[in-house]
mmCIF file of C-alpha atoms in Angstrom:
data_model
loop_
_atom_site.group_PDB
_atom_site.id
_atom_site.type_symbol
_atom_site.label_atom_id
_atom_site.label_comp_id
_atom_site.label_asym_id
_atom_site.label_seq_id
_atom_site.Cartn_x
_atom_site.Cartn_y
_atom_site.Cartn_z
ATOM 1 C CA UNK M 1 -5.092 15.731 37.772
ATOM 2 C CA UNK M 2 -7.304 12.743 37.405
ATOM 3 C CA UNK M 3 -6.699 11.021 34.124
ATOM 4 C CA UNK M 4 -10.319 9.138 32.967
ATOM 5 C CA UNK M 5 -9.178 6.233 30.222
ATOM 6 C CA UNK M 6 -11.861 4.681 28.035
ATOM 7 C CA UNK M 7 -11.912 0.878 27.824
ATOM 8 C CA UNK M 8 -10.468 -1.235 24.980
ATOM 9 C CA UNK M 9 -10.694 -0.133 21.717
ATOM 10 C CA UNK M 10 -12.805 -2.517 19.238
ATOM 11 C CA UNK M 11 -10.761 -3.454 16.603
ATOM 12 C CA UNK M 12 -13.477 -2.596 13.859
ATOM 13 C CA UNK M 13 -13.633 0.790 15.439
ATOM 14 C CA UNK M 14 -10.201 1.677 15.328
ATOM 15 C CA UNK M 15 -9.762 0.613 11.524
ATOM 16 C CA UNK M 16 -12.611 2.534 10.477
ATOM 17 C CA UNK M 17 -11.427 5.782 11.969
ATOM 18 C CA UNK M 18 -7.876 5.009 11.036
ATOM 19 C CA UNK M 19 -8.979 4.653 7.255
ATOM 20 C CA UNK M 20 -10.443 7.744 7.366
ATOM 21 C CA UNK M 21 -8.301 9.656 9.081
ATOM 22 C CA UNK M 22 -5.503 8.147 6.616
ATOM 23 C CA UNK M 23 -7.547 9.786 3.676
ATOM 24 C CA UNK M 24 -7.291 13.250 5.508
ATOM 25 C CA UNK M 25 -3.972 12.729 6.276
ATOM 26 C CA UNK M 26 -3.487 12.086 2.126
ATOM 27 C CA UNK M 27 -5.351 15.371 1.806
ATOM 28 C CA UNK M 28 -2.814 17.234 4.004
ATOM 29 C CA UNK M 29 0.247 15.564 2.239
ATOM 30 C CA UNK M 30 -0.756 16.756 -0.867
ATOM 31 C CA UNK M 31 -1.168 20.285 0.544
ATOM 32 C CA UNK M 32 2.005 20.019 1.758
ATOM 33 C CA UNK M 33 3.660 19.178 -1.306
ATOM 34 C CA UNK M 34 1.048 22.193 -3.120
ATOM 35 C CA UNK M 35 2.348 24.832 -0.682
ATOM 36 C CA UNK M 36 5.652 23.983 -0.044
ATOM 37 C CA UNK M 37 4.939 23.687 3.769
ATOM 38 C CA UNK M 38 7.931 21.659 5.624
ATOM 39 C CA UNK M 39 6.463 20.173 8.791
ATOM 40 C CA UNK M 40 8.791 18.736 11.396
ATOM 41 C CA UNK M 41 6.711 16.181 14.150
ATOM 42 C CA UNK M 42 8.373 15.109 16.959
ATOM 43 C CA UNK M 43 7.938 11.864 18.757
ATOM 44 C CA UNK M 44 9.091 11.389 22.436
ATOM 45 C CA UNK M 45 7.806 9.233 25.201
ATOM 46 C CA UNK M 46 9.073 6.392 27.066
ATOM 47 C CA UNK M 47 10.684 3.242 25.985
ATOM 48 C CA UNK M 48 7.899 0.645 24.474
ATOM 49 C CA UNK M 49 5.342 4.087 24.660
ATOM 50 C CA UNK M 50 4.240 3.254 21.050
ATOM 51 C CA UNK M 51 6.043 6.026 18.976
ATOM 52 C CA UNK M 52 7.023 3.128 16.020
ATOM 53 C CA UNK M 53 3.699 2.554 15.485
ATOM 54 C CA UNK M 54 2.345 5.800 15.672
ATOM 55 C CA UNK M 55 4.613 6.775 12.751
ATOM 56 C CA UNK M 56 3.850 3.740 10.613
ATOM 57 C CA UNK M 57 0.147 4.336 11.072
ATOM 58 C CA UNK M 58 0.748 7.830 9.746
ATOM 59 C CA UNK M 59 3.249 6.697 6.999
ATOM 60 C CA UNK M 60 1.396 4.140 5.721
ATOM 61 C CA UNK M 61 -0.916 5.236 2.743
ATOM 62 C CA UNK M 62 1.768 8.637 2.122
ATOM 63 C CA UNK M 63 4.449 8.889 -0.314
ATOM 64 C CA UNK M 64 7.679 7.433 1.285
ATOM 65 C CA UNK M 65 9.648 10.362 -0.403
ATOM 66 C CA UNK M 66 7.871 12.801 1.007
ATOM 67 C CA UNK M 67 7.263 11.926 4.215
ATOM 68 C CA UNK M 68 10.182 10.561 5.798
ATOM 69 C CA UNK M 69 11.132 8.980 9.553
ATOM 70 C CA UNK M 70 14.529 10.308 10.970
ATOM 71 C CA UNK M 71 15.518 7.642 13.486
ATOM 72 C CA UNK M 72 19.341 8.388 14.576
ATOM 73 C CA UNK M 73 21.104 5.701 16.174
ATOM 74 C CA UNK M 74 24.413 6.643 18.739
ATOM 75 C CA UNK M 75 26.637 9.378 17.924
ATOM 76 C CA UNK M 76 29.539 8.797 15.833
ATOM 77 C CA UNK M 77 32.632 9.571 17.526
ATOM 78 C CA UNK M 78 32.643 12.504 15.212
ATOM 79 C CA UNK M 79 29.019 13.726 16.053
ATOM 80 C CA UNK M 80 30.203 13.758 19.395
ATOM 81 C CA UNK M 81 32.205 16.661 18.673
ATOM 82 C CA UNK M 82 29.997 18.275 17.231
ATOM 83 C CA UNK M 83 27.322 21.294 18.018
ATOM 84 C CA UNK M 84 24.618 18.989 19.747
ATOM 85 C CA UNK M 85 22.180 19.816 16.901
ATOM 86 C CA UNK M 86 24.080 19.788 14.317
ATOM 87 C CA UNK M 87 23.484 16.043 13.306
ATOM 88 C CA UNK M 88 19.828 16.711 13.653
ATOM 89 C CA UNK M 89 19.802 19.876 11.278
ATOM 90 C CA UNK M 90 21.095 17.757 8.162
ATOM 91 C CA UNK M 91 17.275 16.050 8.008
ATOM 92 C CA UNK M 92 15.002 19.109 8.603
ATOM 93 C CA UNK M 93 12.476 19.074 5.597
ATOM 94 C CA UNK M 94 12.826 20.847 2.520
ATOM 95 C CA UNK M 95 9.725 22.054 0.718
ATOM 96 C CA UNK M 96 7.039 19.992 0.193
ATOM 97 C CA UNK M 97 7.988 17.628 3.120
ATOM 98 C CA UNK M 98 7.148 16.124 6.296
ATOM 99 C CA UNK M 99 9.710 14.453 8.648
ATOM 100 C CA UNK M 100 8.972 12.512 11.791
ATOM 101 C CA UNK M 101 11.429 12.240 14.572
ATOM 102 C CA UNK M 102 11.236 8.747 16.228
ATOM 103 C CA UNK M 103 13.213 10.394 19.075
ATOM 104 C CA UNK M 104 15.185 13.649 18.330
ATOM 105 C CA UNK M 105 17.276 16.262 19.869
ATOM 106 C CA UNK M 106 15.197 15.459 23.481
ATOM 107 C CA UNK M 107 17.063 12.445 23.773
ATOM 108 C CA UNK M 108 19.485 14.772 25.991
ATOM 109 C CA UNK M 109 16.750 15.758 28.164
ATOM 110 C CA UNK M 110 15.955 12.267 28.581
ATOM 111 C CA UNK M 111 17.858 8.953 28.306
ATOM 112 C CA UNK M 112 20.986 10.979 28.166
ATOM 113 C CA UNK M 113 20.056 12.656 31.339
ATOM 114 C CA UNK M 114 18.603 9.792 32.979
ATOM 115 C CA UNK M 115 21.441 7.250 31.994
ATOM 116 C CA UNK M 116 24.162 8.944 32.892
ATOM 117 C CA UNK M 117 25.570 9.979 29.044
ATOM 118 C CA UNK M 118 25.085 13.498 29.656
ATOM 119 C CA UNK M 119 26.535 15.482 32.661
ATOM 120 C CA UNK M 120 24.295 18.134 34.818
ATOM 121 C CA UNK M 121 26.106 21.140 32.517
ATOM 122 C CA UNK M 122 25.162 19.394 29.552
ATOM 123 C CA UNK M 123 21.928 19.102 30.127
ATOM 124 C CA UNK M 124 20.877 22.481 31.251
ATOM 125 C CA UNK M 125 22.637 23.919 28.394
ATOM 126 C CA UNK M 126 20.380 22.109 26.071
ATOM 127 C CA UNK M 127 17.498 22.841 28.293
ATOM 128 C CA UNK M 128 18.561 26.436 27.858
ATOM 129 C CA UNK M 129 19.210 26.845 23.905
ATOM 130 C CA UNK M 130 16.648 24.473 23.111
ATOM 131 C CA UNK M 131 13.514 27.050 23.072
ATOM 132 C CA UNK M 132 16.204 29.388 20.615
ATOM 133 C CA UNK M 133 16.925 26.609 18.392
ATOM 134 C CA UNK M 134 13.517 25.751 17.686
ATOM 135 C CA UNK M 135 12.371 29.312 17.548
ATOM 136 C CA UNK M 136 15.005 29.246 14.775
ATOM 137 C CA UNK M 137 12.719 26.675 12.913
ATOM 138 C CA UNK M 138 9.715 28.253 13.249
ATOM 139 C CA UNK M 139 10.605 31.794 12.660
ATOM 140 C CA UNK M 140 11.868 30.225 9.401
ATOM 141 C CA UNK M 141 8.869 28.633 8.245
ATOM 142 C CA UNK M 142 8.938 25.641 9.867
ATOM 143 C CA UNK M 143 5.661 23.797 11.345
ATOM 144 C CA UNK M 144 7.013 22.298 14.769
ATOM 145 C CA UNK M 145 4.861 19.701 16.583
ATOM 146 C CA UNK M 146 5.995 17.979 19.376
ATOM 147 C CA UNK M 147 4.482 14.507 20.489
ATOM 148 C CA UNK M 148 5.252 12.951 24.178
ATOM 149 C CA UNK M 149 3.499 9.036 24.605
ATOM 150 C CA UNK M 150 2.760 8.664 28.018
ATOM 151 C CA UNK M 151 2.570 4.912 29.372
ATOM 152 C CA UNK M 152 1.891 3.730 32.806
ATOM 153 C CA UNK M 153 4.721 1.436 34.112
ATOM 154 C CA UNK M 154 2.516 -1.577 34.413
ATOM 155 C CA UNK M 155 1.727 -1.162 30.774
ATOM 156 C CA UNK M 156 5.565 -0.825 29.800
ATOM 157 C CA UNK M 157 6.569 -4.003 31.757
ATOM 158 C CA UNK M 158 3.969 -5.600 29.973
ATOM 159 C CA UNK M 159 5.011 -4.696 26.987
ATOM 160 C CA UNK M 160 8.573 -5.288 27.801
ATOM 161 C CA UNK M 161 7.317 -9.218 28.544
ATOM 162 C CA UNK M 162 6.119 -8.944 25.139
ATOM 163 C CA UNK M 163 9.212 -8.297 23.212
ATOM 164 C CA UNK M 164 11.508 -10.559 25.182
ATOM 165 C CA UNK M 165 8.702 -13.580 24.720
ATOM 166 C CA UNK M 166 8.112 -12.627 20.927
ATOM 167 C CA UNK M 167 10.789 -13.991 18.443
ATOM 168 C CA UNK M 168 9.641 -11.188 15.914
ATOM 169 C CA UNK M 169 10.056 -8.175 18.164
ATOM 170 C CA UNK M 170 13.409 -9.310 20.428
ATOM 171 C CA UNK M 171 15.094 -6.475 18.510
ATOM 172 C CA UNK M 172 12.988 -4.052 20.465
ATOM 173 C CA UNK M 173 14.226 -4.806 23.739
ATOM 174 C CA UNK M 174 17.785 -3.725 24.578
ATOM 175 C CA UNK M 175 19.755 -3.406 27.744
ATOM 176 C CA UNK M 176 19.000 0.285 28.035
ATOM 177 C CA UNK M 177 15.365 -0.663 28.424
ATOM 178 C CA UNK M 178 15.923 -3.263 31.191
ATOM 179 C CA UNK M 179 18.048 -0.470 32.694
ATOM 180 C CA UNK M 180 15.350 2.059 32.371
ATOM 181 C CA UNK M 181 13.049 0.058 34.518
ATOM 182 C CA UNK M 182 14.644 1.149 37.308
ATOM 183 C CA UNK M 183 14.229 4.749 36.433
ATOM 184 C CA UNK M 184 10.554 5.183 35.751
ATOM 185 C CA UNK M 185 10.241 7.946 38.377
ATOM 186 C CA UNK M 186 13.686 9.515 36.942
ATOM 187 C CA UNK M 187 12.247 9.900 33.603
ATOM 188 C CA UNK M 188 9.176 11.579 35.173
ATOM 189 C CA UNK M 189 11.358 14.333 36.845
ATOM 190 C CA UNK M 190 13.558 14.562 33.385
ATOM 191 C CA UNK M 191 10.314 15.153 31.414
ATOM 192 C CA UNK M 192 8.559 17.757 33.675
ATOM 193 C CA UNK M 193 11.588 19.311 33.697
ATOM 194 C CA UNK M 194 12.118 19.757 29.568
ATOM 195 C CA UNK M 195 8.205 20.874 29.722
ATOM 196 C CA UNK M 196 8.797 23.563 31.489
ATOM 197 C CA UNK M 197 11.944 24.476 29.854
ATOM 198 C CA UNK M 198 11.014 23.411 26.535
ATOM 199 C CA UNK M 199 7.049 24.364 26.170
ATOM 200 C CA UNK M 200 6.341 27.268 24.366
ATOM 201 C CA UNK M 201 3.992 28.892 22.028
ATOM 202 C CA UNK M 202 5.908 28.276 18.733
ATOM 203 C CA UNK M 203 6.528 25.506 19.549
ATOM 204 C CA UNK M 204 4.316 23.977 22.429
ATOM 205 C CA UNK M 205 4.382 19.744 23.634
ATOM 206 C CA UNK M 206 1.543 17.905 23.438
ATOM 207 C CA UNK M 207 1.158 14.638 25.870
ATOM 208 C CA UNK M 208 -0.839 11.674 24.509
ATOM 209 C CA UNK M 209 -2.328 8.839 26.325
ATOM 210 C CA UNK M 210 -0.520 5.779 24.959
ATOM 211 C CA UNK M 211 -1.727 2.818 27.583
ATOM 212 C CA UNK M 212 -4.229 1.953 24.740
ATOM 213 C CA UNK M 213 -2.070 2.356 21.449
ATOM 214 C CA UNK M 214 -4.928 2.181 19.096
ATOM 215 C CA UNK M 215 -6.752 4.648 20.776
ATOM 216 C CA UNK M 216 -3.317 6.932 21.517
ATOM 217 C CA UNK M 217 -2.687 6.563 17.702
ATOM 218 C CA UNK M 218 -6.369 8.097 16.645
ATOM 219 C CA UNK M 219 -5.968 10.736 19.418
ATOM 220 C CA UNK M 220 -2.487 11.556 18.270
ATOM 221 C CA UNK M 221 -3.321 11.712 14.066
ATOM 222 C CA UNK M 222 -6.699 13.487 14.702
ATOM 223 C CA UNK M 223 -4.817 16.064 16.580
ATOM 224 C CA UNK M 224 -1.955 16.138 13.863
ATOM 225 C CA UNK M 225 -4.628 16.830 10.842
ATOM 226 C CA UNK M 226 -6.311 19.785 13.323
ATOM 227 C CA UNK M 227 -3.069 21.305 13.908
ATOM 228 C CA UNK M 228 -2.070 21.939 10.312
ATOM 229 C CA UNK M 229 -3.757 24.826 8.862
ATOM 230 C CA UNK M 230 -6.640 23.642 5.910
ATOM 231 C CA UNK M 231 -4.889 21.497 3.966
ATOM 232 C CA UNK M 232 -7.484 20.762 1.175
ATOM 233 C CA UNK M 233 -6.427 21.124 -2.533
ATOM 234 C CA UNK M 234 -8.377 19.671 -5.201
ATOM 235 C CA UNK M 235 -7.442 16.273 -6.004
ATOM 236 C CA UNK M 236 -6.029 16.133 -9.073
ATOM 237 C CA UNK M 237 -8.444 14.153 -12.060
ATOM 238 C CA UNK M 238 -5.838 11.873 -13.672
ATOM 239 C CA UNK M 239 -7.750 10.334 -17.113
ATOM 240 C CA UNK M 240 -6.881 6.605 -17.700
ATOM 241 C CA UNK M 241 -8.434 5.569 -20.713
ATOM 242 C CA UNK M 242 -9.074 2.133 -21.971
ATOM 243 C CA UNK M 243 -6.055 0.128 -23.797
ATOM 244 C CA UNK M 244 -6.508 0.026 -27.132
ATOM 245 C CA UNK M 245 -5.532 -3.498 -27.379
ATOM 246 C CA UNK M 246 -5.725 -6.892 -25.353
ATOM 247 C CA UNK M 247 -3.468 -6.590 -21.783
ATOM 248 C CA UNK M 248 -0.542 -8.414 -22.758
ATOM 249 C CA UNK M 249 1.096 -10.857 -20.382
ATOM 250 C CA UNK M 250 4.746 -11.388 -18.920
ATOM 251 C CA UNK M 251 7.198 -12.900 -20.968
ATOM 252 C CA UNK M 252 10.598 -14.397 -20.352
ATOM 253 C CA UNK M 253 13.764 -14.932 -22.481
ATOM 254 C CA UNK M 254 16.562 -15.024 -20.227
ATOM 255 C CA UNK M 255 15.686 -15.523 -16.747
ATOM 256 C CA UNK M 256 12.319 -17.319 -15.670
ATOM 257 C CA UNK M 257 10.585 -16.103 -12.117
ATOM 258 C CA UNK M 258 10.810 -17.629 -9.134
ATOM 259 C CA UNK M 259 8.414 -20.456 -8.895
ATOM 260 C CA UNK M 260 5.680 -19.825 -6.454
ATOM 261 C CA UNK M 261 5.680 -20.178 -2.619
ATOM 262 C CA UNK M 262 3.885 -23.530 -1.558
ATOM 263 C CA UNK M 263 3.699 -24.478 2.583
ATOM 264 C CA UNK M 264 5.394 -26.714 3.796
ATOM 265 C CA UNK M 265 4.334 -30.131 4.423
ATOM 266 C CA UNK M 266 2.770 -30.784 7.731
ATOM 267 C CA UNK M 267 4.173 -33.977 9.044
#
């Protein structure tokens, strides 16, 4: 299938759309937390695909303690023993919320499967009880939406360059993603493989063009706001009425601020 890409993004384009699409995406928190929805969105995709700042663009004008990011690092020895989903269970939403999975239970179908940290078996029996589990979820309630970021490999060694070069993003890179290099084509087979395990009606995937990540980011929300059923409720009118006084100003008896930031001197 023939993939057509529109060029660049302007950068006054994507803020505009972004602002408003933040506004909707205010209207559907607060229907959220009105109807007691819980709404679980799942983020997958390649190493450097853009899933970070797909979530913060969503995050950013919603209440931080109702919409939360579940980002799980390496299984405890303990987790290890456990039920694979059982670490994941622990922060499904409760009512009112939304939680967004920057990488979740698919990391067996992927990096675990393409690295080596999870045998053949193990894999196929999460391939297998995967569509239950979730069906679990939704038959409960639960709105599932499931997110892969698709990047070209040019575009992920360029963005690889990026973090190694850039002092503020070094974190990003780690030696699983200069191993993963080698396994671009792996993690093609991996992923067509959890599709058609893994894609069903309750719960189908949804693949999103991420080799522009402004433009995958306004793709991804707009779709996000269209999948959640109308999600309008009034706004409520809050009355703030004037002081009755003059504003009074800081005061300090036992411990004085810090005094402000100045730059440094240029030499």
């Amino acid at each position: 299938m023939k993939v057509i890409r529109l060029s660049k993004l302007d950068k006054k384009v994507y803020k505009r759309a972004l602002d408003a699409m933040s506004r909707e995406l205010v209207d559907l928190a607060r229907w959220v937390a009105d109807s007691g929805a819980r709404i679980v969105v799942v983020f997958e995709g390649r190493d450097s695909a853009g899933k970070g700042g797909a979530i913060a663009a969503i995050r950013h004008h919603l209440n931080p303690r109702q919409v939360r990011t579940v980002a799980l690092g390496k299984p405890t020895e303990r987790e290890a023993g456990q039920w694979y989903f059982q670490r994941y269970i622990e922060h499904l939403p409760t009512k009112g919320e939304i939680v967004l999975f920057d990488r979740s239970w698919y990391n067996r179908a992927g990096v675990e499967q393409v690295m080596g940290f999870a045998d053949k078996g193990e894999v196929e029996a999460f391939l297998h009880a995967t569509p239950t589990f979730e069906k679990l979820l939704t038959d409960d309630g639960i709105i599932l939406i499931k997110y892969w970021l698709t990047t070209d490999q040019a575009k992920q060694e360029e963005r690889f360059a990026e973090r190694r070069d850039d002092p503020l993003k070094g974190w990003k890179l780690s030696p699983i993603d200069v191993a993963s290099r080698e396994q671009y084509d792996a993690y093609t087979e991996a992923r067509e493989a959890m599709l058609r395990a893994t894609h069903r009606p309750n719960a189908p995937w949804t693949l999103v063009d991420f080799n522009d990540q402004k433009q995958g980011r306004l793709t991804l929300i707009r779709n996000l706001i269209d999948r959640v059923p109308e999600s309008r409720v009034p706004r409520p009118v809050i009355d703030l009425p004037a002081l009755d006084r003059k504003p009074s100003v800081e005061t300090y008896a036992v411990i004085d601020p810090l005094p402000d930031w100045t730059p440094p001197d240029e030499d």
